[in-house]
Short mmCIF file of C-alpha atoms in Angstrom, two decimals:
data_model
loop_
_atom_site.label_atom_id
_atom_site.label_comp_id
_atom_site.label_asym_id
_atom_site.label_seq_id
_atom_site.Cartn_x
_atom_site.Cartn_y
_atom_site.Cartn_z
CA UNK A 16 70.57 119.44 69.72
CA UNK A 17 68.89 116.57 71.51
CA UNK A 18 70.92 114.49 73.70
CA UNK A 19 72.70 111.60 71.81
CA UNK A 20 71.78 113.28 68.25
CA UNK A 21 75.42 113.88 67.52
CA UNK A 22 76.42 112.18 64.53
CA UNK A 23 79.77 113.05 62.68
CA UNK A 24 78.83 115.04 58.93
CA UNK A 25 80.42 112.25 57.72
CA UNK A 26 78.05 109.51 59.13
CA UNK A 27 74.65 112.41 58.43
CA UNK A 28 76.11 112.62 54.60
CA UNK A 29 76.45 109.10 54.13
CA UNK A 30 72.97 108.53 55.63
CA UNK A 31 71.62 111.32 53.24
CA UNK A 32 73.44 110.24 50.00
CA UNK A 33 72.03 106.47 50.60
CA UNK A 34 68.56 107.36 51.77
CA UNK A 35 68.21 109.35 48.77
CA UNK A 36 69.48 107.05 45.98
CA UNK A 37 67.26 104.03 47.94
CA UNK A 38 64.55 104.80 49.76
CA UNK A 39 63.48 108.35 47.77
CA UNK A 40 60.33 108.46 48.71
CA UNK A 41 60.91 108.46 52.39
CA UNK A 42 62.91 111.80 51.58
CA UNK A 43 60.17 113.77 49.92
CA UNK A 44 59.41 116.66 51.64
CA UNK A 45 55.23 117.13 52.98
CA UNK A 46 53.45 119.07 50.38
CA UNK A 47 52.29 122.50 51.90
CA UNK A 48 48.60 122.19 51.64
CA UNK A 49 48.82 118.36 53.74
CA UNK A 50 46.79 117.94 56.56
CA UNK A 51 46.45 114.33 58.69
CA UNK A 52 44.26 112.62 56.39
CA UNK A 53 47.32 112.84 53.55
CA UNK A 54 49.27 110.43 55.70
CA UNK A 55 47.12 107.35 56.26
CA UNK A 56 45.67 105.58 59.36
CA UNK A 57 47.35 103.36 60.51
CA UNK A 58 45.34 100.38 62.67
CA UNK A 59 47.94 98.49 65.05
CA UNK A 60 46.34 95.38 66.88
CA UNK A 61 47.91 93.63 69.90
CA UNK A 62 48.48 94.16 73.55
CA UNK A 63 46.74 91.35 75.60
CA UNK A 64 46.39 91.82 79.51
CA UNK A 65 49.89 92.39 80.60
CA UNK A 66 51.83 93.24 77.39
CA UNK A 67 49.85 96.66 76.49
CA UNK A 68 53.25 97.60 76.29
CA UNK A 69 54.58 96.56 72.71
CA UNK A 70 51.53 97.72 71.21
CA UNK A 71 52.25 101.34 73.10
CA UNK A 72 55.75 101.62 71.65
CA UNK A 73 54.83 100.36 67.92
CA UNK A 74 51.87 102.87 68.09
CA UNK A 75 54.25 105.65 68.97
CA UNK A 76 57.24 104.65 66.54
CA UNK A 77 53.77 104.64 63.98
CA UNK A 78 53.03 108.14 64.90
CA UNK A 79 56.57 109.51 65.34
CA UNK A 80 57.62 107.80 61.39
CA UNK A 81 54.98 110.25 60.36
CA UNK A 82 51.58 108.41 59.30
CA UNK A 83 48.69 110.80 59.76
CA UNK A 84 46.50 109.18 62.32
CA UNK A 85 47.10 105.98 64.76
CA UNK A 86 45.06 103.52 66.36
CA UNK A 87 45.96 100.71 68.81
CA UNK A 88 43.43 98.02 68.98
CA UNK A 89 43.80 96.00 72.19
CA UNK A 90 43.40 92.34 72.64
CA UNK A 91 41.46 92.97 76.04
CA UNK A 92 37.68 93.05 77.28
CA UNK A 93 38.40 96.92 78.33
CA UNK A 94 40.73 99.63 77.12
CA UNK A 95 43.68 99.01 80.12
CA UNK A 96 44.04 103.07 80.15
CA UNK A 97 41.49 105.62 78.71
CA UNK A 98 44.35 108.07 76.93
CA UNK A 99 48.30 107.82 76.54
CA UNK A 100 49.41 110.42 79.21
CA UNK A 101 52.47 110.63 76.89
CA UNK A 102 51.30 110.42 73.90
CA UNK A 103 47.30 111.87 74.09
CA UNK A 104 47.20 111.75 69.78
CA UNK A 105 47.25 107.98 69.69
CA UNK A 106 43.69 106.69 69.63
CA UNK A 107 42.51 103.61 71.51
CA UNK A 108 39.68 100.76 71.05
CA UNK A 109 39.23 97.40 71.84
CA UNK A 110 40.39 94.99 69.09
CA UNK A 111 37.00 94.44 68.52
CA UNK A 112 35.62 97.90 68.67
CA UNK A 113 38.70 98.57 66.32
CA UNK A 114 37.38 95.61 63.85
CA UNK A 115 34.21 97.65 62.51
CA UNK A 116 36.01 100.85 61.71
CA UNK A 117 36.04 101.45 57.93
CA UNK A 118 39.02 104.36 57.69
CA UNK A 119 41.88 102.04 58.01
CA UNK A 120 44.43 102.49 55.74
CA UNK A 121 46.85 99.99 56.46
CA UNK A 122 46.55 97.06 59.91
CA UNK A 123 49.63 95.83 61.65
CA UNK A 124 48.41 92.68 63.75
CA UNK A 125 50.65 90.65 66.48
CA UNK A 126 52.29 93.17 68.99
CA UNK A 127 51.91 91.82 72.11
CA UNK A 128 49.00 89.88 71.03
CA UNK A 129 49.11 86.43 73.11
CA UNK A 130 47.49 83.29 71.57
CA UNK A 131 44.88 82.92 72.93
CA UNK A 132 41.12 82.05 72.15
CA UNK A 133 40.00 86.24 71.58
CA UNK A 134 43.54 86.83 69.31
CA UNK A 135 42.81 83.48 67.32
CA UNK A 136 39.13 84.43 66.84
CA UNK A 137 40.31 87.91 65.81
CA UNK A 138 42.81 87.17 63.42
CA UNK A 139 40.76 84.32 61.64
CA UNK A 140 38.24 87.03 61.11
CA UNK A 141 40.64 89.20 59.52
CA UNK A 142 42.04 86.47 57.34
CA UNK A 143 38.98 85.34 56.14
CA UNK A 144 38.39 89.24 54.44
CA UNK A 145 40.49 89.04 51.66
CA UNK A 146 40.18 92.42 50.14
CA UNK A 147 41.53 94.31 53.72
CA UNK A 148 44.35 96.96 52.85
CA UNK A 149 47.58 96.36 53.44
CA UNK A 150 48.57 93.76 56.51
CA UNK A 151 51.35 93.38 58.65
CA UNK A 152 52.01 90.06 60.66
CA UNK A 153 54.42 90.23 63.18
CA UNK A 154 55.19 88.31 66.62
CA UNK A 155 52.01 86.14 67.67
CA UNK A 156 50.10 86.48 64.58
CA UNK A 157 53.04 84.71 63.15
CA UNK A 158 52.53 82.00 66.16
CA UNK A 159 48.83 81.98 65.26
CA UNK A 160 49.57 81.30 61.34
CA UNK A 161 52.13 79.10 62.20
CA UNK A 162 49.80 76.18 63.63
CA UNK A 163 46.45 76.96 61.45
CA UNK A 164 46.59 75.89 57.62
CA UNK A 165 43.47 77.17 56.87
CA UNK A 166 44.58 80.40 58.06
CA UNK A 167 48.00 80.28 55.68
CA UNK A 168 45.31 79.74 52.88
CA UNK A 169 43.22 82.61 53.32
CA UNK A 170 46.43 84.60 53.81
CA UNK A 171 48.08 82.97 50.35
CA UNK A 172 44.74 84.28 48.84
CA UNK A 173 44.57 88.29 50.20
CA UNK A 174 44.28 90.53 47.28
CA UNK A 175 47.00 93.46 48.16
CA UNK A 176 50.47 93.61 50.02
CA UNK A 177 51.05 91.15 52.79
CA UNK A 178 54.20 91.88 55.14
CA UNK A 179 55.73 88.90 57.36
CA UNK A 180 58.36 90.12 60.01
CA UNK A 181 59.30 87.31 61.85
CA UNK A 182 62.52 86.62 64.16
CA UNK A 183 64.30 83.57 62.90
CA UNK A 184 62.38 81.47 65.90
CA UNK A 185 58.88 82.94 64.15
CA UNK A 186 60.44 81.75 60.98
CA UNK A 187 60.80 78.27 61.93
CA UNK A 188 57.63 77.70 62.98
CA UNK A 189 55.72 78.66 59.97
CA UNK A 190 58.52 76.43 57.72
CA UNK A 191 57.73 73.73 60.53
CA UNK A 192 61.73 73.00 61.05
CA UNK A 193 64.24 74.27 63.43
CA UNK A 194 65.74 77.49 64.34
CA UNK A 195 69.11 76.28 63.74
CA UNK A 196 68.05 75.38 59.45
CA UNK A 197 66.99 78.66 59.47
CA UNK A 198 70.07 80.38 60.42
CA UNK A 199 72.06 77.71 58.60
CA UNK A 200 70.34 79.35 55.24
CA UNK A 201 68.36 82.72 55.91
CA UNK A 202 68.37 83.59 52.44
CA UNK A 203 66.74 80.64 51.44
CA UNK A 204 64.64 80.38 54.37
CA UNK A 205 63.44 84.35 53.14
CA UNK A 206 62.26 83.12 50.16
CA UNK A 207 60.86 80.25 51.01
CA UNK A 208 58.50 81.98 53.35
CA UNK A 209 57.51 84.57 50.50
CA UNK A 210 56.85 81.97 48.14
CA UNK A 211 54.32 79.94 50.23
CA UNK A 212 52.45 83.01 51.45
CA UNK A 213 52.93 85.19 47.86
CA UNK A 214 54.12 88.03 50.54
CA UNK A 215 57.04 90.25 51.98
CA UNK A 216 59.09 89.18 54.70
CA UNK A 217 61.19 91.07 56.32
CA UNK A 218 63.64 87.72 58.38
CA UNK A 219 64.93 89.72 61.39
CA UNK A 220 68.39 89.13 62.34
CA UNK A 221 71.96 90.70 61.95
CA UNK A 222 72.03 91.94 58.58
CA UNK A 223 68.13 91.78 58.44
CA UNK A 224 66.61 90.04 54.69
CA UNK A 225 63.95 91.55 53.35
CA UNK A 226 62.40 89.63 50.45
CA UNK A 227 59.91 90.34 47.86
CA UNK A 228 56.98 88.03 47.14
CA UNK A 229 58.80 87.29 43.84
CA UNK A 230 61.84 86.22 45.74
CA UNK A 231 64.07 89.59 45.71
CA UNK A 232 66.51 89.48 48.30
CA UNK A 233 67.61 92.94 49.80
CA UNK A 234 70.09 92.44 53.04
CA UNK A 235 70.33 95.20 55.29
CA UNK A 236 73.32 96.83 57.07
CA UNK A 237 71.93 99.04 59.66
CA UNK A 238 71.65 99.02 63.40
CA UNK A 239 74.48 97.21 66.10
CA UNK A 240 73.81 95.22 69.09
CA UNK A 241 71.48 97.89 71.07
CA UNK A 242 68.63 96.40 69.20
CA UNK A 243 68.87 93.41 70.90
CA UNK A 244 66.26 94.42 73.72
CA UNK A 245 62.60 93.90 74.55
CA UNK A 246 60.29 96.26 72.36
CA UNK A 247 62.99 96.77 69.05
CA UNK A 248 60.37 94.40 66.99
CA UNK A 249 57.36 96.18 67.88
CA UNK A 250 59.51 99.66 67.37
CA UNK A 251 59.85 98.46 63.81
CA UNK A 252 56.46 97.36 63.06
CA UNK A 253 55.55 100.49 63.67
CA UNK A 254 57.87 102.35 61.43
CA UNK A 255 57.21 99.96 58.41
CA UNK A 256 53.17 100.27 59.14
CA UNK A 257 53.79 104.14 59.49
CA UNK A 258 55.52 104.04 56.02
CA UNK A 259 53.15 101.84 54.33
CA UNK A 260 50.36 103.93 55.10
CA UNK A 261 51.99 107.35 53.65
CA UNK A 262 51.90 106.03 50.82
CA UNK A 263 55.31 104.78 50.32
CA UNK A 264 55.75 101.76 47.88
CA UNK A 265 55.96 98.61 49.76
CA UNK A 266 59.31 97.84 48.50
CA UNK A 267 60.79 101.26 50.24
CA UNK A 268 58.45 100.99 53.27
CA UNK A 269 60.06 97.68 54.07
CA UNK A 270 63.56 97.89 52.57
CA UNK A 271 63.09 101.45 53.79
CA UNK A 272 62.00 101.28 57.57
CA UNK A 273 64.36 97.95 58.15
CA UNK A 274 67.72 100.58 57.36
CA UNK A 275 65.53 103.21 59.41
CA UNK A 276 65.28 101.23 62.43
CA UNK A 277 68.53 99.97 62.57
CA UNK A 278 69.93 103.42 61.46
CA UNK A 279 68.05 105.21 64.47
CA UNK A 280 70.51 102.52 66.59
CA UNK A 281 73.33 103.37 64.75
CA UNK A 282 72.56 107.35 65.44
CA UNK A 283 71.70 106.71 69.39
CA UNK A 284 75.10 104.58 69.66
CA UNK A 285 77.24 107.83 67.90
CA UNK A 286 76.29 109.91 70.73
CA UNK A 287 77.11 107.34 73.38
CA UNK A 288 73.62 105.78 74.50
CA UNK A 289 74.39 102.40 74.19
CA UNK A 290 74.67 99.79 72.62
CA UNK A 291 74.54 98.51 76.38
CA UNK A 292 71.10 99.61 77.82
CA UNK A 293 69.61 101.01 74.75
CA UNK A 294 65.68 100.91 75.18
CA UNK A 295 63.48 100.51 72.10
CA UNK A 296 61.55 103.62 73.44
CA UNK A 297 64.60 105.85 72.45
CA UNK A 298 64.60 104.63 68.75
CA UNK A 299 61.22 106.33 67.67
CA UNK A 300 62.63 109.80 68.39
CA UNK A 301 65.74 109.01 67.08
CA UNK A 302 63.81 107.63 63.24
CA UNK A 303 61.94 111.03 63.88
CA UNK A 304 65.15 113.30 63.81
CA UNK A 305 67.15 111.08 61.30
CA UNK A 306 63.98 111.34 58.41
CA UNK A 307 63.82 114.84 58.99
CA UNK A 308 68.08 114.93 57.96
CA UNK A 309 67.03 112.79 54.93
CA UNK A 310 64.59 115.27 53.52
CA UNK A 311 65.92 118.54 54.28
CA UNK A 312 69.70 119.52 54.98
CA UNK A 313 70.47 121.07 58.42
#
């Protein structure tokens, strides 16, 4: 068994029975005759000089949630590396190299992105497009958004499923108030934010909201204290643009990848790694092994 996989039957039964009655397409088994294209392609977009980093570990949590095919666009003049040396099947572009391919199935935007000039540029591009697939905003595409109303308009106007996954500081901005009024109310916050941009959010937190565009609340009760560490958000972008792209309805991909995230915590923390000094590069292995328990008993 891999180190730290050791979860009591107990704990892998409850796991099972909820994953099932929830999330049930995230437990379907791959149909024989699948090959990578059945999965989706996932385009993650991010990484400016110096934080190549978060867009690394939400490209392999992407991968290792099972999407077909992955490719990290970075926010830099030059690719910083020309391969992954530990993880060669990831593909790599520039941002804007990445920008004219026409196979994407699904775009997760904001890992390790900066603000800057080239990331504003970029993004309004991909705003202004309003029938793109399916778009994720996380981290400083939320920043971006936050301080550009024309932006928020183009976004309010996207034809398909938007995704917002901000931390409650992200979440202030964009309502334009303080952290503090959003932790006073995160429920009403989490609609509030779906209602002005007709999207998902997914409010990150202790018992994580994840709200519909209607105004839906689901609260999740995965995941412990590890998560609190550099690289969790960009783990979990990742997993829900992984999900999205397989085909998975957007309610379950969200609802779905929040409990998987925090669940892969929960599993690393039952065979003693952490929660002190949990890294977010253990959780994509750990989401790997637990959705393999969900679709087939071992």
């Amino acid at each position: 068994m891999p180190p730290y996989y050791n979860p009591t039957p107990e704990q892998l039964n409850h796991w099972q029975r909820h994953a099932r009655s929830a999330f049930p397409a995230l437990c379907r088994p791959r149909a024989a005759n699948s090959h990578k294209g059945s999965h989706g392609t996932l385009a993650l977009v991010g990484g400016c000089v110096g934080m190549s980093g978060a867009l690394v570990l939400a490209g392999s949590a992407a991968l290792k949630s099972g999407c077909g095919k992955v490719w990290l666009g970075f926010m830099q003049t030059a690719l910083p590396l020309p391969v992954l040396p530990q993880q060669p099947e990831i593909m790599l572009a520039t941002a804007t190299d990445l920008a004219q391919r026409t196979d994407i199935t699904a775009c997760a935007v904001g890992c390790g992105m900066g603000t800057g000039a080239a990331a504003a540029a970029w993004l309004a591009a991909l705003l202004a497009q309003a029938d793109k697939p399916p778009l994720l905003l996380d981290a400083d595409a939320l920043n971006l958004l936050a301080v550009n109303p024309v932006w928020q308009h183009h976004l309010q106007q996207r034809h398909g499923d938007t995704l917002l996954t901000p931390h409650p500081a992200e979440a202030a901005r964009l309502l334009q108030c303080s952290t503090q009024a959003i932790e006073a109310n995160r429920p009403a916050a989490a609609q509030q934010l779906a209602a002005r941009f007709r999207a998902w959010v997914v409010l990150k937190g202790r018992h994580t909201l994840i709200t519909s565009p209607s105004g839906q609340i689901s609260q999740n009760h995965s995941g412990n204290p590890g998560l609190a560490t550099a690289g969790s958000g960009d783990v979990l972008t990742g997993i829900i643009g992984s999900l999205l792209v397989q085909g998975i309805p957007t309610a379950q991909a969200a609802i779905g990848g929040v409990w998987l995230h925090g669940t892969a915590a929960d599993l690393l923390v039952a065979g003693g790694c952490g929660p002190i000094g949990l890294t977010a590069g253990e959780l994509a292995d750990a989401a790997r092994w637990l959705r393999n328990r969900l679709v087939v008993d071992t």
